[in-house]
Amino acid sequence: QLAKLTVAGPSATGAESYAKEVATLEDQVQKLELAVGKKSAAYRAATQAITLAAVQKEIPASAKLVEIVNYQPYDPNSPYSINPVVKPRRYAAFVVGAKGDPSMIELGEAKPIEDAIEKFRKSVADPNDKQVTVLGRALFDLTMAKIAPALGTSTEILIAPDGALNVIPFSALVDAKGDFLLKTYNFTYLTSGRDLMRLAVRTKAQGGGVMFADPSFDATQKAPKQDA
């Protein structure tokens, strides 16, 4: 109702009563949100204000949150131009611990990173490709090698990639020693750091479960019926 009235504008109710109608509906929306929030912890987590302190509270002491962003550089102080020069897109990473200030790491222009991603993915998909470790190392140099110093001694990494990095198995990258990152880090993938707020909500199972195990794939006859 509020959205419909806002789109319609004052002509829908008349200029004199429009503001009053909008205020009344906004008050109803707020009351409904409070009522839903009291009944649903998940809703409260999804709608609460996301602050650095709130996110850090959900980061384990031994872990680090790594948020990677694909962004378009822009200088708000640059003079207006009808045909502005558009700078290449870039990647950056924010590293956040349970305490302290976040660190920002520039990863560089997007194109070299995305070219390395494409080559690495093709190599991983081909069992006969012998260049997978070389390409995994090249992508490591462009990404995790720059992030690693900010991780300190943390090996539990909560990572929220962006752009083409969303499709990369970071555990399969190869470090300077020639080892897969799987040996050094345990990656937990998130869509964003705010997911930690939702994951902190404990919910009860809505019903029982069913378990299937030990099928006989090579059986040559029907298995006898078992009582449920």
mmCIF file with all atom_site columns, C-alpha atoms in Angstrom:
data_model
loop_
_atom_site.group_PDB
_atom_site.id
_atom_site.type_symbol
_atom_site.label_atom_id
_atom_site.label_alt_id
_atom_site.label_comp_id
_atom_site.label_asym_id
_atom_site.label_entity_id
_atom_site.label_seq_id
_atom_site.pdbx_PDB_ins_code
_atom_site.Cartn_x
_atom_site.Cartn_y
_atom_site.Cartn_z
_atom_site.occupancy
_atom_site.B_iso_or_equiv
_atom_site.pdbx_formal_charge
_atom_site.auth_seq_id
_atom_site.auth_comp_id
_atom_site.auth_asym_id
_atom_site.auth_atom_id
_atom_site.pdbx_PDB_model_num
ATOM 1   C CA . GLN A 1 1   ? 0.000  0.000   0.000   1.00 0.00 ? 1   GLN A CA 1
ATOM 2   C CA . LEU A 1 2   ? 2.811  2.391   0.881   1.00 0.00 ? 2   LEU A CA 1
ATOM 3   C CA . ALA A 1 3   ? 4.699  1.679   -2.344  1.00 0.00 ? 3   ALA A CA 1
ATOM 4   C CA . LYS A 1 4   ? 1.550  2.092   -4.428  1.00 0.00 ? 4   LYS A CA 1
ATOM 5   C CA . LEU A 1 5   ? 0.670  5.386   -2.761  1.00 0.00 ? 5   LEU A CA 1
ATOM 6   C CA . THR A 1 6   ? 4.224  6.698   -3.112  1.00 0.00 ? 6   THR A CA 1
ATOM 7   C CA . VAL A 1 7   ? 4.272  5.932   -6.838  1.00 0.00 ? 7   VAL A CA 1
ATOM 8   C CA . ALA A 1 8   ? 0.828  7.430   -7.383  1.00 0.00 ? 8   ALA A CA 1
ATOM 9   C CA . GLY A 1 9   ? 1.771  10.699  -5.680  1.00 0.00 ? 9   GLY A CA 1
ATOM 10  C CA . PRO A 1 10  ? -0.448 13.360  -4.107  1.00 0.00 ? 10  PRO A CA 1
ATOM 11  C CA . SER A 1 11  ? -3.022 13.074  -6.878  1.00 0.00 ? 11  SER A CA 1
ATOM 12  C CA . ALA A 1 12  ? -4.139 9.725   -5.455  1.00 0.00 ? 12  ALA A CA 1
ATOM 13  C CA . THR A 1 13  ? -5.584 11.168  -2.239  1.00 0.00 ? 13  THR A CA 1
ATOM 14  C CA . GLY A 1 14  ? -5.385 14.895  -2.665  1.00 0.00 ? 14  GLY A CA 1
ATOM 15  C CA . ALA A 1 15  ? -2.551 17.165  -1.631  1.00 0.00 ? 15  ALA A CA 1
ATOM 16  C CA . GLU A 1 16  ? -3.991 17.874  1.819   1.00 0.00 ? 16  GLU A CA 1
ATOM 17  C CA . SER A 1 17  ? -4.307 14.257  2.989   1.00 0.00 ? 17  SER A CA 1
ATOM 18  C CA . TYR A 1 18  ? -1.373 12.719  1.065   1.00 0.00 ? 18  TYR A CA 1
ATOM 19  C CA . ALA A 1 19  ? 1.311  13.358  3.688   1.00 0.00 ? 19  ALA A CA 1
ATOM 20  C CA . LYS A 1 20  ? -0.996 12.120  6.457   1.00 0.00 ? 20  LYS A CA 1
ATOM 21  C CA . GLU A 1 21  ? -1.777 8.892   4.553   1.00 0.00 ? 21  GLU A CA 1
ATOM 22  C CA . VAL A 1 22  ? 1.912  8.238   3.913   1.00 0.00 ? 22  VAL A CA 1
ATOM 23  C CA . ALA A 1 23  ? 2.797  8.830   7.579   1.00 0.00 ? 23  ALA A CA 1
ATOM 24  C CA . THR A 1 24  ? 0.023  6.471   8.715   1.00 0.00 ? 24  THR A CA 1
ATOM 25  C CA . LEU A 1 25  ? 1.198  3.677   6.400   1.00 0.00 ? 25  LEU A CA 1
ATOM 26  C CA . GLU A 1 26  ? 4.847  4.142   7.427   1.00 0.00 ? 26  GLU A CA 1
ATOM 27  C CA . ASP A 1 27  ? 3.777  3.801   11.059  1.00 0.00 ? 27  ASP A CA 1
ATOM 28  C CA . GLN A 1 28  ? 1.914  0.573   10.244  1.00 0.00 ? 28  GLN A CA 1
ATOM 29  C CA . VAL A 1 29  ? 4.960  -0.809  8.396   1.00 0.00 ? 29  VAL A CA 1
ATOM 30  C CA . GLN A 1 30  ? 7.183  -0.101  11.381  1.00 0.00 ? 30  GLN A CA 1
ATOM 31  C CA . LYS A 1 31  ? 4.770  -1.829  13.771  1.00 0.00 ? 31  LYS A CA 1
ATOM 32  C CA . LEU A 1 32  ? 4.535  -4.870  11.483  1.00 0.00 ? 32  LEU A CA 1
ATOM 33  C CA . GLU A 1 33  ? 8.323  -5.114  11.227  1.00 0.00 ? 33  GLU A CA 1
ATOM 34  C CA . LEU A 1 34  ? 8.638  -4.992  15.012  1.00 0.00 ? 34  LEU A CA 1
ATOM 35  C CA . ALA A 1 35  ? 5.977  -7.703  15.367  1.00 0.00 ? 35  ALA A CA 1
ATOM 36  C CA . VAL A 1 36  ? 7.698  -9.975  12.825  1.00 0.00 ? 36  VAL A CA 1
ATOM 37  C CA . GLY A 1 37  ? 11.065 -9.330  14.463  1.00 0.00 ? 37  GLY A CA 1
ATOM 38  C CA . LYS A 1 38  ? 9.741  -10.534 17.826  1.00 0.00 ? 38  LYS A CA 1
ATOM 39  C CA . LYS A 1 39  ? 8.631  -13.824 16.274  1.00 0.00 ? 39  LYS A CA 1
ATOM 40  C CA . SER A 1 40  ? 11.598 -14.456 13.961  1.00 0.00 ? 40  SER A CA 1
ATOM 41  C CA . ALA A 1 41  ? 15.249 -14.303 15.000  1.00 0.00 ? 41  ALA A CA 1
ATOM 42  C CA . ALA A 1 42  ? 16.246 -14.799 11.356  1.00 0.00 ? 42  ALA A CA 1
ATOM 43  C CA . TYR A 1 43  ? 14.242 -11.734 10.335  1.00 0.00 ? 43  TYR A CA 1
ATOM 44  C CA . ARG A 1 44  ? 15.846 -9.668  13.087  1.00 0.00 ? 44  ARG A CA 1
ATOM 45  C CA . ALA A 1 45  ? 19.288 -10.731 11.874  1.00 0.00 ? 45  ALA A CA 1
ATOM 46  C CA . ALA A 1 46  ? 18.439 -9.870  8.263   1.00 0.00 ? 46  ALA A CA 1
ATOM 47  C CA . THR A 1 47  ? 17.020 -6.427  9.017   1.00 0.00 ? 47  THR A CA 1
ATOM 48  C CA . GLN A 1 48  ? 19.234 -5.141  11.815  1.00 0.00 ? 48  GLN A CA 1
ATOM 49  C CA . ALA A 1 49  ? 21.769 -2.415  11.125  1.00 0.00 ? 49  ALA A CA 1
ATOM 50  C CA . ILE A 1 50  ? 25.054 -3.931  9.963   1.00 0.00 ? 50  ILE A CA 1
ATOM 51  C CA . THR A 1 51  ? 27.973 -2.344  11.775  1.00 0.00 ? 51  THR A CA 1
ATOM 52  C CA . LEU A 1 52  ? 31.635 -3.273  11.941  1.00 0.00 ? 52  LEU A CA 1
ATOM 53  C CA . ALA A 1 53  ? 31.326 -4.078  15.638  1.00 0.00 ? 53  ALA A CA 1
ATOM 54  C CA . ALA A 1 54  ? 28.321 -6.365  15.031  1.00 0.00 ? 54  ALA A CA 1
ATOM 55  C CA . VAL A 1 55  ? 30.150 -8.312  12.307  1.00 0.00 ? 55  VAL A CA 1
ATOM 56  C CA . GLN A 1 56  ? 33.375 -8.563  14.329  1.00 0.00 ? 56  GLN A CA 1
ATOM 57  C CA . LYS A 1 57  ? 31.400 -10.016 17.227  1.00 0.00 ? 57  LYS A CA 1
ATOM 58  C CA . GLU A 1 58  ? 30.577 -13.039 15.032  1.00 0.00 ? 58  GLU A CA 1
ATOM 59  C CA . ILE A 1 59  ? 34.142 -13.611 13.757  1.00 0.00 ? 59  ILE A CA 1
ATOM 60  C CA . PRO A 1 60  ? 35.978 -16.336 15.729  1.00 0.00 ? 60  PRO A CA 1
ATOM 61  C CA . ALA A 1 61  ? 39.170 -15.129 17.406  1.00 0.00 ? 61  ALA A CA 1
ATOM 62  C CA . SER A 1 62  ? 41.269 -17.474 15.261  1.00 0.00 ? 62  SER A CA 1
ATOM 63  C CA . ALA A 1 63  ? 39.627 -16.446 11.966  1.00 0.00 ? 63  ALA A CA 1
ATOM 64  C CA . LYS A 1 64  ? 39.712 -13.578 9.522   1.00 0.00 ? 64  LYS A CA 1
ATOM 65  C CA . LEU A 1 65  ? 36.940 -12.267 7.272   1.00 0.00 ? 65  LEU A CA 1
ATOM 66  C CA . VAL A 1 66  ? 38.083 -11.448 3.731   1.00 0.00 ? 66  VAL A CA 1
ATOM 67  C CA . GLU A 1 67  ? 35.646 -9.366  1.659   1.00 0.00 ? 67  GLU A CA 1
ATOM 68  C CA . ILE A 1 68  ? 36.690 -8.974  -1.979  1.00 0.00 ? 68  ILE A CA 1
ATOM 69  C CA . VAL A 1 69  ? 35.085 -6.263  -4.094  1.00 0.00 ? 69  VAL A CA 1
ATOM 70  C CA . ASN A 1 70  ? 35.074 -5.536  -7.817  1.00 0.00 ? 70  ASN A CA 1
ATOM 71  C CA . TYR A 1 71  ? 34.701 -1.787  -8.187  1.00 0.00 ? 71  TYR A CA 1
ATOM 72  C CA . GLN A 1 72  ? 34.766 1.090   -10.646 1.00 0.00 ? 72  GLN A CA 1
ATOM 73  C CA . PRO A 1 73  ? 37.298 3.798   -9.662  1.00 0.00 ? 73  PRO A CA 1
ATOM 74  C CA . TYR A 1 74  ? 35.723 7.235   -9.505  1.00 0.00 ? 74  TYR A CA 1
ATOM 75  C CA . ASP A 1 75  ? 36.973 10.592  -8.279  1.00 0.00 ? 75  ASP A CA 1
ATOM 76  C CA . PRO A 1 76  ? 34.016 12.684  -6.999  1.00 0.00 ? 76  PRO A CA 1
ATOM 77  C CA . ASN A 1 77  ? 36.208 15.789  -7.084  1.00 0.00 ? 77  ASN A CA 1
ATOM 78  C CA . SER A 1 78  ? 37.015 15.488  -10.791 1.00 0.00 ? 78  SER A CA 1
ATOM 79  C CA . PRO A 1 79  ? 35.543 18.217  -13.022 1.00 0.00 ? 79  PRO A CA 1
ATOM 80  C CA . TYR A 1 80  ? 32.349 17.401  -14.895 1.00 0.00 ? 80  TYR A CA 1
ATOM 81  C CA . SER A 1 81  ? 32.770 16.132  -18.440 1.00 0.00 ? 81  SER A CA 1
ATOM 82  C CA . ILE A 1 82  ? 30.244 15.028  -21.055 1.00 0.00 ? 82  ILE A CA 1
ATOM 83  C CA . ASN A 1 83  ? 32.633 12.247  -22.114 1.00 0.00 ? 83  ASN A CA 1
ATOM 84  C CA . PRO A 1 84  ? 34.496 11.298  -18.938 1.00 0.00 ? 84  PRO A CA 1
ATOM 85  C CA . VAL A 1 85  ? 37.480 8.981   -19.082 1.00 0.00 ? 85  VAL A CA 1
ATOM 86  C CA . VAL A 1 86  ? 36.361 5.696   -17.511 1.00 0.00 ? 86  VAL A CA 1
ATOM 87  C CA . LYS A 1 87  ? 39.131 4.015   -15.587 1.00 0.00 ? 87  LYS A CA 1
ATOM 88  C CA . PRO A 1 88  ? 39.459 0.196   -15.706 1.00 0.00 ? 88  PRO A CA 1
ATOM 89  C CA . ARG A 1 89  ? 37.602 -1.764  -13.044 1.00 0.00 ? 89  ARG A CA 1
ATOM 90  C CA . ARG A 1 90  ? 39.676 -3.035  -10.141 1.00 0.00 ? 90  ARG A CA 1
ATOM 91  C CA . TYR A 1 91  ? 39.615 -5.585  -7.330  1.00 0.00 ? 91  TYR A CA 1
ATOM 92  C CA . ALA A 1 92  ? 40.306 -4.851  -3.677  1.00 0.00 ? 92  ALA A CA 1
ATOM 93  C CA . ALA A 1 93  ? 40.075 -6.868  -0.472  1.00 0.00 ? 93  ALA A CA 1
ATOM 94  C CA . PHE A 1 94  ? 39.082 -5.915  3.056   1.00 0.00 ? 94  PHE A CA 1
ATOM 95  C CA . VAL A 1 95  ? 40.461 -8.102  5.846   1.00 0.00 ? 95  VAL A CA 1
ATOM 96  C CA . VAL A 1 96  ? 38.607 -7.980  9.165   1.00 0.00 ? 96  VAL A CA 1
ATOM 97  C CA . GLY A 1 97  ? 39.491 -9.733  12.404  1.00 0.00 ? 97  GLY A CA 1
ATOM 98  C CA . ALA A 1 98  ? 37.527 -10.170 15.615  1.00 0.00 ? 98  ALA A CA 1
ATOM 99  C CA . LYS A 1 99  ? 39.250 -7.044  16.934  1.00 0.00 ? 99  LYS A CA 1
ATOM 100 C CA . GLY A 1 100 ? 41.048 -4.036  15.514  1.00 0.00 ? 100 GLY A CA 1
ATOM 101 C CA . ASP A 1 101 ? 40.645 -1.974  12.372  1.00 0.00 ? 101 ASP A CA 1
ATOM 102 C CA . PRO A 1 102 ? 40.061 -3.592  8.964   1.00 0.00 ? 102 PRO A CA 1
ATOM 103 C CA . SER A 1 103 ? 42.860 -3.671  6.402   1.00 0.00 ? 103 SER A CA 1
ATOM 104 C CA . MET A 1 104 ? 42.332 -2.748  2.755   1.00 0.00 ? 104 MET A CA 1
ATOM 105 C CA . ILE A 1 105 ? 44.492 -4.358  0.076   1.00 0.00 ? 105 ILE A CA 1
ATOM 106 C CA . GLU A 1 106 ? 44.473 -3.259  -3.556  1.00 0.00 ? 106 GLU A CA 1
ATOM 107 C CA . LEU A 1 107 ? 44.630 -6.309  -5.829  1.00 0.00 ? 107 LEU A CA 1
ATOM 108 C CA . GLY A 1 108 ? 44.934 -4.374  -9.080  1.00 0.00 ? 108 GLY A CA 1
ATOM 109 C CA . GLU A 1 109 ? 43.035 -4.041  -12.335 1.00 0.00 ? 109 GLU A CA 1
ATOM 110 C CA . ALA A 1 110 ? 40.290 -6.567  -13.000 1.00 0.00 ? 110 ALA A CA 1
ATOM 111 C CA . LYS A 1 111 ? 41.319 -7.677  -16.503 1.00 0.00 ? 111 LYS A CA 1
ATOM 112 C CA . PRO A 1 112 ? 44.654 -9.383  -15.643 1.00 0.00 ? 112 PRO A CA 1
ATOM 113 C CA . ILE A 1 113 ? 42.986 -11.143 -12.712 1.00 0.00 ? 113 ILE A CA 1
ATOM 114 C CA . GLU A 1 114 ? 40.002 -12.279 -14.776 1.00 0.00 ? 114 GLU A CA 1
ATOM 115 C CA . ASP A 1 115 ? 42.262 -13.468 -17.600 1.00 0.00 ? 115 ASP A CA 1
ATOM 116 C CA . ALA A 1 116 ? 44.169 -15.567 -15.047 1.00 0.00 ? 116 ALA A CA 1
ATOM 117 C CA . ILE A 1 117 ? 40.867 -16.908 -13.681 1.00 0.00 ? 117 ILE A CA 1
ATOM 118 C CA . GLU A 1 118 ? 39.727 -18.038 -17.133 1.00 0.00 ? 118 GLU A CA 1
ATOM 119 C CA . LYS A 1 119 ? 43.016 -19.832 -17.843 1.00 0.00 ? 119 LYS A CA 1
ATOM 120 C CA . PHE A 1 120 ? 43.015 -21.492 -14.421 1.00 0.00 ? 120 PHE A CA 1
ATOM 121 C CA . ARG A 1 121 ? 39.421 -22.720 -14.741 1.00 0.00 ? 121 ARG A CA 1
ATOM 122 C CA . LYS A 1 122 ? 40.046 -24.222 -18.167 1.00 0.00 ? 122 LYS A CA 1
ATOM 123 C CA . SER A 1 123 ? 43.124 -25.978 -16.836 1.00 0.00 ? 123 SER A CA 1
ATOM 124 C CA . VAL A 1 124 ? 41.287 -27.373 -13.795 1.00 0.00 ? 124 VAL A CA 1
ATOM 125 C CA . ALA A 1 125 ? 38.505 -28.685 -16.053 1.00 0.00 ? 125 ALA A CA 1
ATOM 126 C CA . ASP A 1 126 ? 40.983 -30.625 -18.220 1.00 0.00 ? 126 ASP A CA 1
ATOM 127 C CA . PRO A 1 127 ? 42.462 -33.717 -16.481 1.00 0.00 ? 127 PRO A CA 1
ATOM 128 C CA . ASN A 1 128 ? 45.255 -33.832 -19.064 1.00 0.00 ? 128 ASN A CA 1
ATOM 129 C CA . ASP A 1 129 ? 46.359 -30.226 -18.589 1.00 0.00 ? 129 ASP A CA 1
ATOM 130 C CA . LYS A 1 130 ? 49.765 -30.153 -16.894 1.00 0.00 ? 130 LYS A CA 1
ATOM 131 C CA . GLN A 1 131 ? 49.758 -26.389 -16.372 1.00 0.00 ? 131 GLN A CA 1
ATOM 132 C CA . VAL A 1 132 ? 47.227 -26.312 -13.543 1.00 0.00 ? 132 VAL A CA 1
ATOM 133 C CA . THR A 1 133 ? 49.831 -25.723 -10.812 1.00 0.00 ? 133 THR A CA 1
ATOM 134 C CA . VAL A 1 134 ? 51.573 -23.027 -12.851 1.00 0.00 ? 134 VAL A CA 1
ATOM 135 C CA . LEU A 1 135 ? 48.282 -21.246 -13.526 1.00 0.00 ? 135 LEU A CA 1
ATOM 136 C CA . GLY A 1 136 ? 47.178 -21.726 -9.921  1.00 0.00 ? 136 GLY A CA 1
ATOM 137 C CA . ARG A 1 137 ? 50.392 -20.034 -8.804  1.00 0.00 ? 137 ARG A CA 1
ATOM 138 C CA . ALA A 1 138 ? 49.868 -17.158 -11.263 1.00 0.00 ? 138 ALA A CA 1
ATOM 139 C CA . LEU A 1 139 ? 46.380 -16.500 -9.883  1.00 0.00 ? 139 LEU A CA 1
ATOM 140 C CA . PHE A 1 140 ? 47.700 -16.802 -6.325  1.00 0.00 ? 140 PHE A CA 1
ATOM 141 C CA . ASP A 1 141 ? 50.284 -14.098 -7.043  1.00 0.00 ? 141 ASP A CA 1
ATOM 142 C CA . LEU A 1 142 ? 47.533 -11.756 -8.221  1.00 0.00 ? 142 LEU A CA 1
ATOM 143 C CA . THR A 1 143 ? 45.216 -12.362 -5.274  1.00 0.00 ? 143 THR A CA 1
ATOM 144 C CA . MET A 1 144 ? 45.986 -14.315 -2.097  1.00 0.00 ? 144 MET A CA 1
ATOM 145 C CA . ALA A 1 145 ? 49.705 -13.495 -2.126  1.00 0.00 ? 145 ALA A CA 1
ATOM 146 C CA . LYS A 1 146 ? 48.730 -9.849  -1.571  1.00 0.00 ? 146 LYS A CA 1
ATOM 147 C CA . ILE A 1 147 ? 46.112 -10.704 1.050   1.00 0.00 ? 147 ILE A CA 1
ATOM 148 C CA . ALA A 1 148 ? 48.150 -13.240 3.049   1.00 0.00 ? 148 ALA A CA 1
ATOM 149 C CA . PRO A 1 149 ? 50.280 -10.727 5.035   1.00 0.00 ? 149 PRO A CA 1
ATOM 150 C CA . ALA A 1 150 ? 47.092 -9.218  6.518   1.00 0.00 ? 150 ALA A CA 1
ATOM 151 C CA . LEU A 1 151 ? 45.906 -12.666 7.669   1.00 0.00 ? 151 LEU A CA 1
ATOM 152 C CA . GLY A 1 152 ? 48.713 -13.038 10.180  1.00 0.00 ? 152 GLY A CA 1
ATOM 153 C CA . THR A 1 153 ? 48.622 -16.457 11.814  1.00 0.00 ? 153 THR A CA 1
ATOM 154 C CA . SER A 1 154 ? 44.934 -17.048 11.023  1.00 0.00 ? 154 SER A CA 1
ATOM 155 C CA . THR A 1 155 ? 44.239 -20.184 9.000   1.00 0.00 ? 155 THR A CA 1
ATOM 156 C CA . GLU A 1 156 ? 40.424 -20.085 9.248   1.00 0.00 ? 156 GLU A CA 1
ATOM 157 C CA . ILE A 1 157 ? 39.350 -17.773 6.438   1.00 0.00 ? 157 ILE A CA 1
ATOM 158 C CA . LEU A 1 158 ? 35.780 -16.540 5.992   1.00 0.00 ? 158 LEU A CA 1
ATOM 159 C CA . ILE A 1 159 ? 35.885 -15.356 2.391   1.00 0.00 ? 159 ILE A CA 1
ATOM 160 C CA . ALA A 1 160 ? 33.279 -13.409 0.419   1.00 0.00 ? 160 ALA A CA 1
ATOM 161 C CA . PRO A 1 161 ? 34.526 -13.126 -3.188  1.00 0.00 ? 161 PRO A CA 1
ATOM 162 C CA . ASP A 1 162 ? 33.131 -10.778 -5.808  1.00 0.00 ? 162 ASP A CA 1
ATOM 163 C CA . GLY A 1 163 ? 32.974 -10.693 -9.588  1.00 0.00 ? 163 GLY A CA 1
ATOM 164 C CA . ALA A 1 164 ? 34.736 -13.512 -11.430 1.00 0.00 ? 164 ALA A CA 1
ATOM 165 C CA . LEU A 1 165 ? 36.479 -14.562 -8.205  1.00 0.00 ? 165 LEU A CA 1
ATOM 166 C CA . ASN A 1 166 ? 33.124 -16.021 -7.105  1.00 0.00 ? 166 ASN A CA 1
ATOM 167 C CA . VAL A 1 167 ? 33.811 -19.116 -9.218  1.00 0.00 ? 167 VAL A CA 1
ATOM 168 C CA . ILE A 1 168 ? 37.321 -19.814 -7.917  1.00 0.00 ? 168 ILE A CA 1
ATOM 169 C CA . PRO A 1 169 ? 38.137 -22.650 -5.481  1.00 0.00 ? 169 PRO A CA 1
ATOM 170 C CA . PHE A 1 170 ? 40.723 -20.751 -3.437  1.00 0.00 ? 170 PHE A CA 1
ATOM 171 C CA . SER A 1 171 ? 41.913 -23.982 -1.838  1.00 0.00 ? 171 SER A CA 1
ATOM 172 C CA . ALA A 1 172 ? 43.211 -25.067 -5.255  1.00 0.00 ? 172 ALA A CA 1
ATOM 173 C CA . LEU A 1 173 ? 45.517 -22.068 -5.705  1.00 0.00 ? 173 LEU A CA 1
ATOM 174 C CA . VAL A 1 174 ? 49.226 -22.756 -5.357  1.00 0.00 ? 174 VAL A CA 1
ATOM 175 C CA . ASP A 1 175 ? 51.469 -20.750 -3.018  1.00 0.00 ? 175 ASP A CA 1
ATOM 176 C CA . ALA A 1 176 ? 55.126 -19.762 -3.384  1.00 0.00 ? 176 ALA A CA 1
ATOM 177 C CA . LYS A 1 177 ? 56.238 -23.094 -1.900  1.00 0.00 ? 177 LYS A CA 1
ATOM 178 C CA . GLY A 1 178 ? 54.331 -25.019 -4.551  1.00 0.00 ? 178 GLY A CA 1
ATOM 179 C CA . ASP A 1 179 ? 51.670 -26.195 -2.069  1.00 0.00 ? 179 ASP A CA 1
ATOM 180 C CA . PHE A 1 180 ? 47.927 -25.952 -2.598  1.00 0.00 ? 180 PHE A CA 1
ATOM 181 C CA . LEU A 1 181 ? 46.310 -23.445 -0.231  1.00 0.00 ? 181 LEU A CA 1
ATOM 182 C CA . LEU A 1 182 ? 44.264 -26.357 1.086   1.00 0.00 ? 182 LEU A CA 1
ATOM 183 C CA . LYS A 1 183 ? 47.314 -27.241 3.193   1.00 0.00 ? 183 LYS A CA 1
ATOM 184 C CA . THR A 1 184 ? 47.453 -23.816 4.815   1.00 0.00 ? 184 THR A CA 1
ATOM 185 C CA . TYR A 1 185 ? 43.924 -22.435 4.992   1.00 0.00 ? 185 TYR A CA 1
ATOM 186 C CA . ASN A 1 186 ? 40.415 -23.657 5.671   1.00 0.00 ? 186 ASN A CA 1
ATOM 187 C CA . PHE A 1 187 ? 38.080 -21.521 3.553   1.00 0.00 ? 187 PHE A CA 1
ATOM 188 C CA . THR A 1 188 ? 34.432 -20.893 4.431   1.00 0.00 ? 188 THR A CA 1
ATOM 189 C CA . TYR A 1 189 ? 32.575 -19.155 1.585   1.00 0.00 ? 189 TYR A CA 1
ATOM 190 C CA . LEU A 1 190 ? 30.086 -16.352 2.225   1.00 0.00 ? 190 LEU A CA 1
ATOM 191 C CA . THR A 1 191 ? 28.115 -14.055 -0.055  1.00 0.00 ? 191 THR A CA 1
ATOM 192 C CA . SER A 1 192 ? 29.092 -11.141 2.197   1.00 0.00 ? 192 SER A CA 1
ATOM 193 C CA . GLY A 1 193 ? 30.231 -10.477 5.745   1.00 0.00 ? 193 GLY A CA 1
ATOM 194 C CA . ARG A 1 194 ? 26.646 -9.833  6.829   1.00 0.00 ? 194 ARG A CA 1
ATOM 195 C CA . ASP A 1 195 ? 26.020 -13.585 6.379   1.00 0.00 ? 195 ASP A CA 1
ATOM 196 C CA . LEU A 1 196 ? 27.728 -14.028 9.753   1.00 0.00 ? 196 LEU A CA 1
ATOM 197 C CA . MET A 1 197 ? 24.770 -12.294 11.383  1.00 0.00 ? 197 MET A CA 1
ATOM 198 C CA . ARG A 1 198 ? 22.366 -14.789 9.830   1.00 0.00 ? 198 ARG A CA 1
ATOM 199 C CA . LEU A 1 199 ? 24.547 -17.832 10.590  1.00 0.00 ? 199 LEU A CA 1
ATOM 200 C CA . ALA A 1 200 ? 24.619 -16.833 14.248  1.00 0.00 ? 200 ALA A CA 1
ATOM 201 C CA . VAL A 1 201 ? 20.872 -17.493 14.490  1.00 0.00 ? 201 VAL A CA 1
ATOM 202 C CA . ARG A 1 202 ? 20.136 -20.920 15.932  1.00 0.00 ? 202 ARG A CA 1
ATOM 203 C CA . THR A 1 203 ? 17.052 -22.625 14.521  1.00 0.00 ? 203 THR A CA 1
ATOM 204 C CA . LYS A 1 204 ? 15.293 -25.852 15.432  1.00 0.00 ? 204 LYS A CA 1
ATOM 205 C CA . ALA A 1 205 ? 14.628 -28.603 12.902  1.00 0.00 ? 205 ALA A CA 1
ATOM 206 C CA . GLN A 1 206 ? 11.053 -28.532 11.626  1.00 0.00 ? 206 GLN A CA 1
ATOM 207 C CA . GLY A 1 207 ? 10.746 -32.312 11.443  1.00 0.00 ? 207 GLY A CA 1
ATOM 208 C CA . GLY A 1 208 ? 12.522 -35.642 11.449  1.00 0.00 ? 208 GLY A CA 1
ATOM 209 C CA . GLY A 1 209 ? 15.100 -36.895 8.972   1.00 0.00 ? 209 GLY A CA 1
ATOM 210 C CA . VAL A 1 210 ? 15.556 -39.827 6.612   1.00 0.00 ? 210 VAL A CA 1
ATOM 211 C CA . MET A 1 211 ? 18.910 -41.515 6.049   1.00 0.00 ? 211 MET A CA 1
ATOM 212 C CA . PHE A 1 212 ? 19.853 -43.659 3.026   1.00 0.00 ? 212 PHE A CA 1
ATOM 213 C CA . ALA A 1 213 ? 23.099 -45.643 3.097   1.00 0.00 ? 213 ALA A CA 1
ATOM 214 C CA . ASP A 1 214 ? 25.033 -48.587 1.721   1.00 0.00 ? 214 ASP A CA 1
ATOM 215 C CA . PRO A 1 215 ? 23.184 -49.190 -1.589  1.00 0.00 ? 215 PRO A CA 1
ATOM 216 C CA . SER A 1 216 ? 24.088 -52.380 -3.453  1.00 0.00 ? 216 SER A CA 1
ATOM 217 C CA . PHE A 1 217 ? 24.753 -50.997 -6.927  1.00 0.00 ? 217 PHE A CA 1
ATOM 218 C CA . ASP A 1 218 ? 25.783 -54.397 -8.324  1.00 0.00 ? 218 ASP A CA 1
ATOM 219 C CA . ALA A 1 219 ? 22.766 -56.314 -7.037  1.00 0.00 ? 219 ALA A CA 1
ATOM 220 C CA . THR A 1 220 ? 21.291 -58.691 -9.628  1.00 0.00 ? 220 THR A CA 1
ATOM 221 C CA . GLN A 1 221 ? 17.963 -59.198 -7.899  1.00 0.00 ? 221 GLN A CA 1
ATOM 222 C CA . LYS A 1 222 ? 15.462 -57.141 -6.006  1.00 0.00 ? 222 LYS A CA 1
ATOM 223 C CA . ALA A 1 223 ? 16.249 -56.637 -2.359  1.00 0.00 ? 223 ALA A CA 1
ATOM 224 C CA . PRO A 1 224 ? 13.736 -58.121 0.107   1.00 0.00 ? 224 PRO A CA 1
ATOM 225 C CA . LYS A 1 225 ? 11.227 -55.696 1.499   1.00 0.00 ? 225 LYS A CA 1
ATOM 226 C CA . GLN A 1 226 ? 12.020 -54.382 4.941   1.00 0.00 ? 226 GLN A CA 1
ATOM 227 C CA . ASP A 1 227 ? 9.584  -53.192 7.556   1.00 0.00 ? 227 ASP A CA 1
ATOM 228 C CA . ALA A 1 228 ? 9.534  -49.399 7.875   1.00 0.00 ? 228 ALA A CA 1
#
